[in-house]
Structure formats: C-alpha cells, structure tokens
Short mmCIF file of C-alpha atoms in Angstrom, two decimals:
data_model
loop_
_atom_site.label_atom_id
_atom_site.label_comp_id
_atom_site.label_asym_id
_atom_site.label_seq_id
_atom_site.Cartn_x
_atom_site.Cartn_y
_atom_site.Cartn_z
CA UNK A 600 -24.18 24.50 -4.42
CA UNK A 601 -21.13 26.79 -4.46
CA UNK A 602 -19.65 28.82 -1.48
CA UNK A 603 -18.07 32.17 -2.56
CA UNK A 604 -16.19 34.49 -0.76
CA UNK A 605 -15.65 38.28 -2.06
CA UNK A 606 -12.34 39.63 -0.85
CA UNK A 607 -12.00 43.74 -0.91
CA UNK A 608 -9.04 45.35 0.43
CA UNK A 609 -10.62 48.97 2.24
CA UNK A 610 -10.86 52.01 0.64
CA UNK A 611 -7.72 54.71 0.63
CA UNK A 612 -7.24 56.31 4.07
CA UNK A 613 -6.69 59.84 4.65
CA UNK A 614 -3.00 60.85 5.08
CA UNK A 615 -1.67 57.20 4.72
CA UNK A 616 0.92 59.08 2.25
CA UNK A 617 2.16 60.36 5.82
CA UNK A 618 2.80 57.03 7.19
CA UNK A 619 -0.27 57.12 9.49
CA UNK A 620 -1.18 53.49 9.92
CA UNK A 621 -4.99 54.16 9.93
CA UNK A 622 -7.47 56.51 10.01
CA UNK A 623 -11.35 57.50 8.26
CA UNK A 624 -11.07 56.88 4.58
CA UNK A 625 -9.82 59.93 2.16
CA UNK A 626 -12.53 61.61 0.07
CA UNK A 627 -10.81 59.06 -2.73
CA UNK A 628 -11.15 56.30 -0.35
CA UNK A 629 -14.78 57.05 0.12
CA UNK A 630 -15.57 57.21 -3.87
CA UNK A 631 -13.78 53.91 -4.15
CA UNK A 632 -15.99 52.17 -1.42
CA UNK A 633 -19.10 53.59 -3.28
CA UNK A 634 -18.20 52.07 -6.45
CA UNK A 635 -17.53 48.91 -5.09
CA UNK A 636 -20.75 49.12 -2.89
CA UNK A 637 -22.46 49.50 -6.40
CA UNK A 638 -20.45 46.75 -8.00
CA UNK A 639 -21.53 44.33 -5.28
CA UNK A 640 -25.22 45.66 -4.31
CA UNK A 641 -26.77 42.84 -6.50
CA UNK A 642 -25.25 39.82 -4.63
CA UNK A 643 -27.33 38.06 -1.99
CA UNK A 644 -24.45 38.15 1.05
CA UNK A 645 -25.16 35.63 4.04
CA UNK A 646 -22.35 37.70 5.60
CA UNK A 647 -20.28 40.56 5.63
CA UNK A 648 -17.11 40.75 7.75
CA UNK A 649 -14.51 43.56 8.06
CA UNK A 650 -11.33 44.31 10.06
CA UNK A 651 -11.63 46.22 13.21
CA UNK A 652 -9.71 48.76 12.00
CA UNK A 653 -11.05 52.49 10.90
CA UNK A 654 -10.54 52.41 7.24
CA UNK A 655 -11.76 48.97 7.22
CA UNK A 656 -15.03 49.49 9.24
CA UNK A 657 -15.73 52.82 7.21
CA UNK A 658 -15.26 50.82 4.00
CA UNK A 659 -18.02 48.74 5.18
CA UNK A 660 -20.23 51.07 6.86
CA UNK A 661 -20.70 52.66 3.48
CA UNK A 662 -21.53 49.01 1.40
CA UNK A 663 -23.86 48.71 4.14
CA UNK A 664 -25.66 51.76 3.16
CA UNK A 665 -26.61 50.49 0.03
CA UNK A 666 -27.05 46.73 1.06
CA UNK A 667 -29.79 47.44 4.21
CA UNK A 668 -30.36 43.87 4.02
CA UNK A 669 -27.01 43.17 5.69
CA UNK A 670 -25.16 43.98 9.01
CA UNK A 671 -21.66 44.27 8.80
CA UNK A 672 -19.34 42.90 12.05
CA UNK A 673 -16.00 43.43 12.72
CA UNK A 674 -13.88 40.07 13.11
CA UNK A 675 -10.08 40.42 14.65
CA UNK A 676 -8.86 37.50 12.02
CA UNK A 677 -9.35 40.42 9.64
CA UNK A 678 -6.70 42.52 11.18
CA UNK A 679 -3.68 44.00 9.46
CA UNK A 680 -1.02 41.58 9.75
CA UNK A 681 2.86 40.15 8.56
CA UNK A 682 2.17 36.63 8.48
CA UNK A 683 5.73 35.14 7.79
CA UNK A 684 9.39 36.15 8.24
CA UNK A 685 12.45 36.30 6.32
CA UNK A 686 13.60 33.10 5.62
CA UNK A 687 16.00 31.08 3.50
CA UNK A 688 13.17 30.91 0.59
CA UNK A 689 12.27 34.77 0.65
CA UNK A 690 14.27 36.63 -1.96
CA UNK A 691 16.90 38.85 -0.68
CA UNK A 692 14.93 41.84 -2.59
CA UNK A 693 12.27 41.55 0.20
CA UNK A 694 14.85 41.82 2.90
CA UNK A 695 14.18 45.81 3.75
CA UNK A 696 10.39 44.84 4.10
CA UNK A 697 11.27 43.11 7.30
CA UNK A 698 13.89 45.88 8.84
CA UNK A 699 11.09 46.92 11.52
CA UNK A 700 9.18 43.98 11.94
CA UNK A 701 9.72 42.08 15.14
CA UNK A 702 9.72 38.46 15.87
CA UNK A 703 6.65 38.80 18.23
CA UNK A 704 4.55 40.53 15.34
CA UNK A 705 5.34 37.84 12.79
CA UNK A 706 4.75 34.88 15.01
CA UNK A 707 1.00 36.84 15.95
CA UNK A 708 0.45 37.21 11.70
CA UNK A 709 1.29 33.57 11.22
CA UNK A 710 -1.26 32.39 14.07
CA UNK A 711 -3.85 35.19 13.00
CA UNK A 712 -3.77 33.85 9.41
CA UNK A 713 -4.04 30.02 10.23
CA UNK A 714 -7.20 30.98 12.56
CA UNK A 715 -8.22 33.23 9.54
CA UNK A 716 -8.15 30.25 6.82
CA UNK A 717 -9.34 27.64 9.63
CA UNK A 718 -12.33 30.05 10.01
CA UNK A 719 -13.11 31.38 6.32
CA UNK A 720 -12.10 28.75 4.10
CA UNK A 721 -14.75 26.05 6.04
CA UNK A 722 -17.26 25.11 3.42
CA UNK A 723 -20.47 26.05 4.37
CA UNK A 724 -23.84 24.41 3.86
CA UNK A 725 -25.75 25.08 0.73
CA UNK A 726 -25.10 28.21 -1.89
CA UNK A 727 -23.35 30.83 0.16
CA UNK A 728 -21.85 34.53 -0.02
CA UNK A 729 -19.65 36.30 2.08
CA UNK A 730 -18.05 39.78 1.95
CA UNK A 731 -14.39 40.11 3.68
CA UNK A 732 -13.48 43.33 4.13
CA UNK A 733 -9.84 43.52 4.86
CA UNK A 734 -6.33 44.23 4.27
CA UNK A 735 -3.62 43.47 1.59
CA UNK A 736 -1.63 41.09 3.43
CA UNK A 737 -4.71 39.07 4.46
CA UNK A 738 -6.25 38.97 1.31
CA UNK A 739 -2.98 37.89 -0.09
CA UNK A 740 -2.35 35.26 1.96
CA UNK A 741 -6.04 33.71 1.47
CA UNK A 742 -5.32 33.79 -2.36
CA UNK A 743 -1.89 32.30 -1.80
CA UNK A 744 -3.23 29.25 0.78
CA UNK A 745 -6.05 28.48 -2.19
CA UNK A 746 -3.54 28.52 -4.98
CA UNK A 747 -1.22 26.23 -2.23
CA UNK A 748 1.53 28.36 -3.11
CA UNK A 749 4.72 28.58 -0.83
CA UNK A 750 4.08 30.94 2.34
CA UNK A 751 6.44 33.82 0.99
CA UNK A 752 4.58 34.52 -1.98
CA UNK A 753 1.99 36.15 -0.49
CA UNK A 754 4.26 39.11 -0.29
CA UNK A 755 3.86 38.83 -4.82
CA UNK A 756 0.11 39.18 -4.39
CA UNK A 757 -1.12 42.87 -4.65
CA UNK A 758 -4.33 44.46 -4.29
CA UNK A 759 -5.52 47.96 -4.91
CA UNK A 760 -7.64 49.97 -2.56
CA UNK A 761 -10.97 48.24 -3.15
CA UNK A 762 -9.95 45.86 -5.48
CA UNK A 763 -12.25 42.48 -5.88
CA UNK A 764 -10.95 38.90 -5.58
CA UNK A 765 -13.49 36.07 -5.73
CA UNK A 766 -12.32 32.73 -4.14
CA UNK A 767 -15.13 29.80 -4.78
CA UNK A 768 -15.55 26.17 -3.66
CA UNK A 769 -18.18 23.65 -5.00
CA UNK A 770 -19.09 20.76 -2.91
CA UNK A 771 -16.44 18.34 -3.52
CA UNK A 772 -13.91 20.26 -5.20
CA UNK A 773 -10.73 22.07 -3.96
CA UNK A 774 -11.09 26.17 -3.40
CA UNK A 775 -10.66 28.08 -6.64
CA UNK A 776 -9.63 31.47 -7.73
CA UNK A 777 -12.19 33.16 -9.43
CA UNK A 778 -10.83 36.60 -10.08
CA UNK A 779 -8.00 38.54 -8.63
CA UNK A 780 -7.80 42.24 -8.10
CA UNK A 781 -10.86 43.41 -10.56
CA UNK A 782 -10.65 47.06 -10.88
CA UNK A 783 -13.05 47.30 -13.55
CA UNK A 784 -15.39 49.57 -11.38
CA UNK A 785 -12.85 51.78 -10.74
CA UNK A 786 -11.83 55.01 -13.25
CA UNK A 787 -7.75 55.30 -13.91
CA UNK A 788 -7.40 57.71 -11.20
CA UNK A 789 -9.15 55.85 -8.46
CA UNK A 790 -6.77 53.16 -9.00
CA UNK A 791 -4.59 53.30 -5.89
CA UNK A 792 -2.75 51.21 -3.36
CA UNK A 793 -0.46 48.99 -5.55
CA UNK A 794 3.28 48.73 -5.31
CA UNK A 795 4.94 51.34 -8.16
CA UNK A 796 5.82 49.49 -11.27
CA UNK A 797 8.87 50.26 -13.89
CA UNK A 798 8.65 49.37 -17.70
CA UNK A 799 11.41 47.23 -18.62
#
C-alpha cells in the first residue's frame, strides 16, 4: 500500500506582474488550472487541500468542477511563506531575496513548515491519494524534506504555475520523489512562473 501526495502550484494570478501578492486567476491561470484538472481527473483522491489565498482557492474550485466526488478544504498550513532565513550556509547570491523579509516572517514560516511536514508527511493507512494545491515555497520545502537536503536548498527548487510534483511512501520505506514540476499537460505558452534562466 502506498501513500501518494500530489503537489500542485496554483495557477497564474491576475496582475501578478504588477506586484500584487494575491488575486483571482488570470485567463492564462484558469487555462492552466483546467489542464491540470484534466490530467488528474482519473486519480481517486481521498482528500484535496488548498492554501486559503485566493489564487490557490480558485485553482482548487476549477479542479473540483472536474472531480465532483471531492470537496476541497482550506488549510492554513499551505499558506505562502518563507521557511528559512539568511545564515552561514546560504550562498551569497540569495542575500537580496531576504532584504525585505522580517525575522518574524521567517520564524512564522519555519514553524508553519514544521507543522505542515508533521501533518502531511504522516503515513496514512492503506492506499491513499492526497492533493495539495499550494505555493512554490511550500512545495519546495516538502520536496526538500523528502530529499533530506539542507534547509536552504528549498530556494533551488522551483515549480511552474500548475506544475505537478508527486511524492510517495510505501509502507516501511522512506518518502520518495516520483516526479518534480512535470509540465507535460501544459503547452509551452502556459509554462509560467519559473525564474528567468539564461544560457551559458
């Protein structure tokens, strides 16, 4: 028996490029959500959880329209957050990221992710399929947890809007990363949300 957790980042939200921290999905974000919903429509989900933020809640609603047997529930453990701060292990290239982040925000994020790992990475009985619709940092942290990588490495793991990552645990075995940021369901023009990369 295996416990599967499907991790989906919310769709692109409206006016995200203008610096708004939350909002409804953009038309592109709605298409992204519809396509991940189609991709996952055959999975027998036991539960669907989403961040309380609007962009994640709307993504969950679009999925639920294609999966009438599930009722998405909100979880504060899936809020967007910053789970670690700047310490000696963090490469200096990441220093600018922490410029506007307060110690209180980091402490809250660290505590939230500890609780999220305890809650969601707890072994369930029998064959279980859970879906978490959340944010880049939360997915990065849970994947990092599964890989048992150093804490700061969550910053090197990124997910596109409505990208799919899957982790799983067979009875008596450690958690395993099955797939990370799978975008096969999204055409190229809908693959948004990843950091800019420049060829060497």
